Amino acid sequence: MSDESFPPIFSPTRSNTHDPYGQLPWIRRIRSTKNTILSFEGRQLFPWFWPVNDRGERVTPDELNDHRLTHEFRGPGCLCASRIQAPDAFTEARIFCAESGVVTGQWVAACGRGECKYFVRLEPFYIKLGHPIRRYDRRRKSVKMIQEFFS
């Protein structure tokens, strides 16, 4: 899969929905794309690459947050960055295990602020063949070590 961007579905509209930031077309595209997780970066949607470990195996959903601490990897970008005028704006979605609702017990990526409605179930993509993967470089010093130093 290329780094090609995905356009929004339909153009922003003011009818029938309250969408002051014009995010609804992006949300529609994210929810309708079944073969890859989409990440909002630099005012566009791009495929998000699932990390693999040193053996080439996909990092499990429950290990994604730990992988962020040791590798140059970040989760998918939520749509909050669309409110920022910078061309390279990025706001990382929060990765967590849902504790309520129909996805209780499943790992998801969602807007950390709860504002933009970005929400993706991660587990179906963990097992999906053909989802783009990438081996991310290790950090020089783990973020965990840095956090422990300052606490």
PDB file of C-alpha atoms in Angstrom:
ATOM      1  CA  MET A   1       0.000   0.000   0.000  1.00  0.00           C
ATOM      2  CA  SER A   2       1.388   3.411  -0.917  1.00  0.00           C
ATOM      3  CA  ASP A   3       1.561   6.569   1.160  1.00  0.00           C
ATOM      4  CA  GLU A   4      -1.142   7.989  -1.105  1.00  0.00           C
ATOM      5  CA  SER A   5      -3.735  10.122   0.650  1.00  0.00           C
ATOM      6  CA  PHE A   6      -7.423   9.295   0.869  1.00  0.00           C
ATOM      7  CA  PRO A   7      -9.860  12.115  -0.032  1.00  0.00           C
ATOM      8  CA  PRO A   8     -12.909  12.803   2.132  1.00  0.00           C
ATOM      9  CA  ILE A   9     -16.254  11.297   1.170  1.00  0.00           C
ATOM     10  CA  PHE A  10     -18.577  14.092   0.057  1.00  0.00           C
ATOM     11  CA  SER A  11     -17.759  17.732   0.544  1.00  0.00           C
ATOM     12  CA  PRO A  12     -18.455  19.543   3.807  1.00  0.00           C
ATOM     13  CA  THR A  13     -22.063  20.627   4.064  1.00  0.00           C
ATOM     14  CA  ARG A  14     -24.097  22.632   6.524  1.00  0.00           C
ATOM     15  CA  SER A  15     -27.341  20.723   6.012  1.00  0.00           C
ATOM     16  CA  ASN A  16     -28.615  18.078   8.439  1.00  0.00           C
ATOM     17  CA  THR A  17     -25.545  18.025  10.699  1.00  0.00           C
ATOM     18  CA  HIS A  18     -23.684  20.381  12.968  1.00  0.00           C
ATOM     19  CA  ASP A  19     -20.119  20.169  11.675  1.00  0.00           C
ATOM     20  CA  PRO A  20     -18.344  23.482  12.402  1.00  0.00           C
ATOM     21  CA  TYR A  21     -14.887  22.147  11.471  1.00  0.00           C
ATOM     22  CA  GLY A  22     -15.880  20.250   8.326  1.00  0.00           C
ATOM     23  CA  GLN A  23     -14.783  16.902   9.796  1.00  0.00           C
ATOM     24  CA  LEU A  24     -17.803  14.826   8.829  1.00  0.00           C
ATOM     25  CA  PRO A  25     -16.489  13.928   5.337  1.00  0.00           C
ATOM     26  CA  TRP A  26     -13.225  12.683   6.910  1.00  0.00           C
ATOM     27  CA  ILE A  27     -15.124  10.667   9.531  1.00  0.00           C
ATOM     28  CA  ARG A  28     -17.193   9.060   6.798  1.00  0.00           C
ATOM     29  CA  ARG A  29     -14.018   8.064   4.934  1.00  0.00           C
ATOM     30  CA  ILE A  30     -12.389   6.651   8.088  1.00  0.00           C
ATOM     31  CA  ARG A  31     -15.451   4.578   8.963  1.00  0.00           C
ATOM     32  CA  SER A  32     -16.025   3.313   5.426  1.00  0.00           C
ATOM     33  CA  THR A  33     -12.431   2.195   4.795  1.00  0.00           C
ATOM     34  CA  LYS A  34     -12.260  -1.505   5.629  1.00  0.00           C
ATOM     35  CA  ASN A  35      -8.738  -2.502   4.567  1.00  0.00           C
ATOM     36  CA  THR A  36      -6.585  -0.071   6.507  1.00  0.00           C
ATOM     37  CA  ILE A  37      -6.615   2.283   9.454  1.00  0.00           C
ATOM     38  CA  LEU A  38      -6.521   5.892   8.324  1.00  0.00           C
ATOM     39  CA  SER A  39      -4.519   8.563  10.130  1.00  0.00           C
ATOM     40  CA  PHE A  40      -5.030  12.318   9.759  1.00  0.00           C
ATOM     41  CA  GLU A  41      -1.726  14.055   9.115  1.00  0.00           C
ATOM     42  CA  GLY A  42      -0.907  17.336   7.438  1.00  0.00           C
ATOM     43  CA  ARG A  43      -4.547  18.035   6.535  1.00  0.00           C
ATOM     44  CA  GLN A  44      -4.983  14.667   4.742  1.00  0.00           C
ATOM     45  CA  LEU A  45      -5.809  11.042   5.535  1.00  0.00           C
ATOM     46  CA  PHE A  46      -3.051   8.489   5.033  1.00  0.00           C
ATOM     47  CA  PRO A  47      -2.770   4.769   5.759  1.00  0.00           C
ATOM     48  CA  TRP A  48      -1.465   4.098   9.265  1.00  0.00           C
ATOM     49  CA  PHE A  49       1.247   1.436   9.370  1.00  0.00           C
ATOM     50  CA  TRP A  50       0.892  -1.235  12.043  1.00  0.00           C
ATOM     51  CA  PRO A  51       4.230  -1.744  13.826  1.00  0.00           C
ATOM     52  CA  VAL A  52       6.097  -5.042  13.708  1.00  0.00           C
ATOM     53  CA  ASN A  53       8.712  -6.251  16.183  1.00  0.00           C
ATOM     54  CA  ASP A  54      12.293  -7.274  15.409  1.00  0.00           C
ATOM     55  CA  ARG A  55      11.092 -10.727  14.300  1.00  0.00           C
ATOM     56  CA  GLY A  56       8.658  -9.179  11.801  1.00  0.00           C
ATOM     57  CA  GLU A  57       5.580 -10.098  13.866  1.00  0.00           C
ATOM     58  CA  ARG A  58       2.839  -7.547  14.377  1.00  0.00           C
ATOM     59  CA  VAL A  59       2.877  -5.867  17.761  1.00  0.00           C
ATOM     60  CA  THR A  60      -0.285  -6.934  19.598  1.00  0.00           C
ATOM     61  CA  PRO A  61      -2.891  -4.225  20.290  1.00  0.00           C
ATOM     62  CA  ASP A  62      -2.235  -4.374  24.044  1.00  0.00           C
ATOM     63  CA  GLU A  63       1.501  -3.746  23.444  1.00  0.00           C
ATOM     64  CA  LEU A  64       1.119  -0.704  21.172  1.00  0.00           C
ATOM     65  CA  ASN A  65       1.493   1.852  23.972  1.00  0.00           C
ATOM     66  CA  ASP A  66       4.668   0.169  25.251  1.00  0.00           C
ATOM     67  CA  HIS A  67       6.019   0.035  21.689  1.00  0.00           C
ATOM     68  CA  ARG A  68       5.599   3.828  21.502  1.00  0.00           C
ATOM     69  CA  LEU A  69       7.945   4.181  24.464  1.00  0.00           C
ATOM     70  CA  THR A  70      10.775   2.201  22.898  1.00  0.00           C
ATOM     71  CA  HIS A  71      10.371   2.941  19.180  1.00  0.00           C
ATOM     72  CA  GLU A  72       9.962   5.983  16.907  1.00  0.00           C
ATOM     73  CA  PHE A  73       6.320   5.114  16.463  1.00  0.00           C
ATOM     74  CA  ARG A  74       3.114   6.976  17.079  1.00  0.00           C
ATOM     75  CA  GLY A  75      -0.510   5.974  16.916  1.00  0.00           C
ATOM     76  CA  PRO A  76      -2.919   7.150  14.259  1.00  0.00           C
ATOM     77  CA  GLY A  77      -3.696  10.852  14.043  1.00  0.00           C
ATOM     78  CA  CYS A  78      -7.154  12.041  15.018  1.00  0.00           C
ATOM     79  CA  LEU A  79      -9.045  14.852  13.323  1.00  0.00           C
ATOM     80  CA  CYS A  80      -8.300  17.494  15.969  1.00  0.00           C
ATOM     81  CA  ALA A  81      -5.312  18.468  13.816  1.00  0.00           C
ATOM     82  CA  SER A  82      -7.758  19.715  11.171  1.00  0.00           C
ATOM     83  CA  ARG A  83      -8.451  22.699  13.448  1.00  0.00           C
ATOM     84  CA  ILE A  84      -4.782  23.698  13.400  1.00  0.00           C
ATOM     85  CA  GLN A  85      -3.643  25.780  10.446  1.00  0.00           C
ATOM     86  CA  ALA A  86      -0.094  24.369  10.279  1.00  0.00           C
ATOM     87  CA  PRO A  87       0.442  22.197   7.163  1.00  0.00           C
ATOM     88  CA  ASP A  88       2.145  19.433   9.184  1.00  0.00           C
ATOM     89  CA  ALA A  89      -0.300  19.419  12.114  1.00  0.00           C
ATOM     90  CA  PHE A  90      -0.713  16.088  13.906  1.00  0.00           C
ATOM     91  CA  THR A  91      -2.689  15.085  16.999  1.00  0.00           C
ATOM     92  CA  GLU A  92      -2.165  11.512  18.136  1.00  0.00           C
ATOM     93  CA  ALA A  93      -5.218   9.439  18.980  1.00  0.00           C
ATOM     94  CA  ARG A  94      -5.262   7.667  22.338  1.00  0.00           C
ATOM     95  CA  ILE A  95      -4.921   3.866  22.243  1.00  0.00           C
ATOM     96  CA  PHE A  96      -6.783   2.038  25.017  1.00  0.00           C
ATOM     97  CA  CYS A  97      -8.954  -0.928  25.920  1.00  0.00           C
ATOM     98  CA  ALA A  98     -12.606   0.138  25.910  1.00  0.00           C
ATOM     99  CA  GLU A  99     -14.360  -0.302  29.246  1.00  0.00           C
ATOM    100  CA  SER A 100     -17.952   0.260  28.166  1.00  0.00           C
ATOM    101  CA  GLY A 101     -20.333   0.062  25.242  1.00  0.00           C
ATOM    102  CA  VAL A 102     -20.511  -2.500  22.454  1.00  0.00           C
ATOM    103  CA  VAL A 103     -16.699  -2.600  22.179  1.00  0.00           C
ATOM    104  CA  THR A 104     -16.036  -3.397  25.852  1.00  0.00           C
ATOM    105  CA  GLY A 105     -12.749  -5.275  26.182  1.00  0.00           C
ATOM    106  CA  GLN A 106     -11.528  -4.349  22.693  1.00  0.00           C
ATOM    107  CA  TRP A 107      -8.528  -2.190  21.860  1.00  0.00           C
ATOM    108  CA  VAL A 108      -9.396   1.038  20.068  1.00  0.00           C
ATOM    109  CA  ALA A 109      -7.823   4.298  18.913  1.00  0.00           C
ATOM    110  CA  ALA A 110      -9.927   7.363  19.663  1.00  0.00           C
ATOM    111  CA  CYS A 111      -9.618  11.108  20.024  1.00  0.00           C
ATOM    112  CA  GLY A 112      -7.871  11.694  23.344  1.00  0.00           C
ATOM    113  CA  ARG A 113      -9.864  14.874  23.918  1.00  0.00           C
ATOM    114  CA  GLY A 114     -13.190  13.312  22.971  1.00  0.00           C
ATOM    115  CA  GLU A 115     -13.848  16.180  20.571  1.00  0.00           C
ATOM    116  CA  CYS A 116     -13.428  15.074  16.955  1.00  0.00           C
ATOM    117  CA  LYS A 117     -15.203  11.681  17.013  1.00  0.00           C
ATOM    118  CA  TYR A 118     -12.183   9.800  15.618  1.00  0.00           C
ATOM    119  CA  PHE A 119     -12.737   6.168  16.639  1.00  0.00           C
ATOM    120  CA  VAL A 120     -11.224   2.988  15.179  1.00  0.00           C
ATOM    121  CA  ARG A 121     -11.417  -0.591  16.456  1.00  0.00           C
ATOM    122  CA  LEU A 122      -7.828  -1.870  16.284  1.00  0.00           C
ATOM    123  CA  GLU A 123      -8.252  -5.614  16.715  1.00  0.00           C
ATOM    124  CA  PRO A 124      -9.850  -6.345  13.313  1.00  0.00           C
ATOM    125  CA  PHE A 125      -6.839  -4.719  11.627  1.00  0.00           C
ATOM    126  CA  TYR A 126      -4.331  -6.604  13.784  1.00  0.00           C
ATOM    127  CA  ILE A 127      -5.388  -9.872  12.146  1.00  0.00           C
ATOM    128  CA  LYS A 128      -6.180  -8.460   8.693  1.00  0.00           C
ATOM    129  CA  LEU A 129      -3.833  -9.650   5.968  1.00  0.00           C
ATOM    130  CA  GLY A 130      -2.776  -6.869   3.659  1.00  0.00           C
ATOM    131  CA  HIS A 131      -2.939  -4.090   6.251  1.00  0.00           C
ATOM    132  CA  PRO A 132       0.254  -2.026   5.848  1.00  0.00           C
ATOM    133  CA  ILE A 133       3.014  -2.755   8.357  1.00  0.00           C
ATOM    134  CA  ARG A 134       6.309  -1.075   9.202  1.00  0.00           C
ATOM    135  CA  ARG A 135       9.310  -1.801  11.395  1.00  0.00           C
ATOM    136  CA  TYR A 136       9.969   1.394  13.328  1.00  0.00           C
ATOM    137  CA  ASP A 137      13.441   2.362  14.524  1.00  0.00           C
ATOM    138  CA  ARG A 138      14.266   2.001  18.204  1.00  0.00           C
ATOM    139  CA  ARG A 139      14.538   5.191  20.232  1.00  0.00           C
ATOM    140  CA  ARG A 140      17.990   6.013  21.517  1.00  0.00           C
ATOM    141  CA  LYS A 141      16.629   6.172  25.030  1.00  0.00           C
ATOM    142  CA  SER A 142      13.272   4.812  25.939  1.00  0.00           C
ATOM    143  CA  VAL A 143      10.668   7.404  26.870  1.00  0.00           C
ATOM    144  CA  LYS A 144       9.950   5.252  29.916  1.00  0.00           C
ATOM    145  CA  MET A 145      13.530   5.728  31.148  1.00  0.00           C
ATOM    146  CA  ILE A 146      13.233   9.468  30.580  1.00  0.00           C
ATOM    147  CA  GLN A 147       9.887   9.601  32.421  1.00  0.00           C
ATOM    148  CA  GLU A 148      11.339   7.663  35.377  1.00  0.00           C
ATOM    149  CA  PHE A 149      14.314  10.046  35.509  1.00  0.00           C
ATOM    150  CA  PHE A 150      12.084  13.108  35.853  1.00  0.00           C
ATOM    151  CA  SER A 151       9.587  11.580  38.304  1.00  0.00           C
TER     152      SER A 151
END
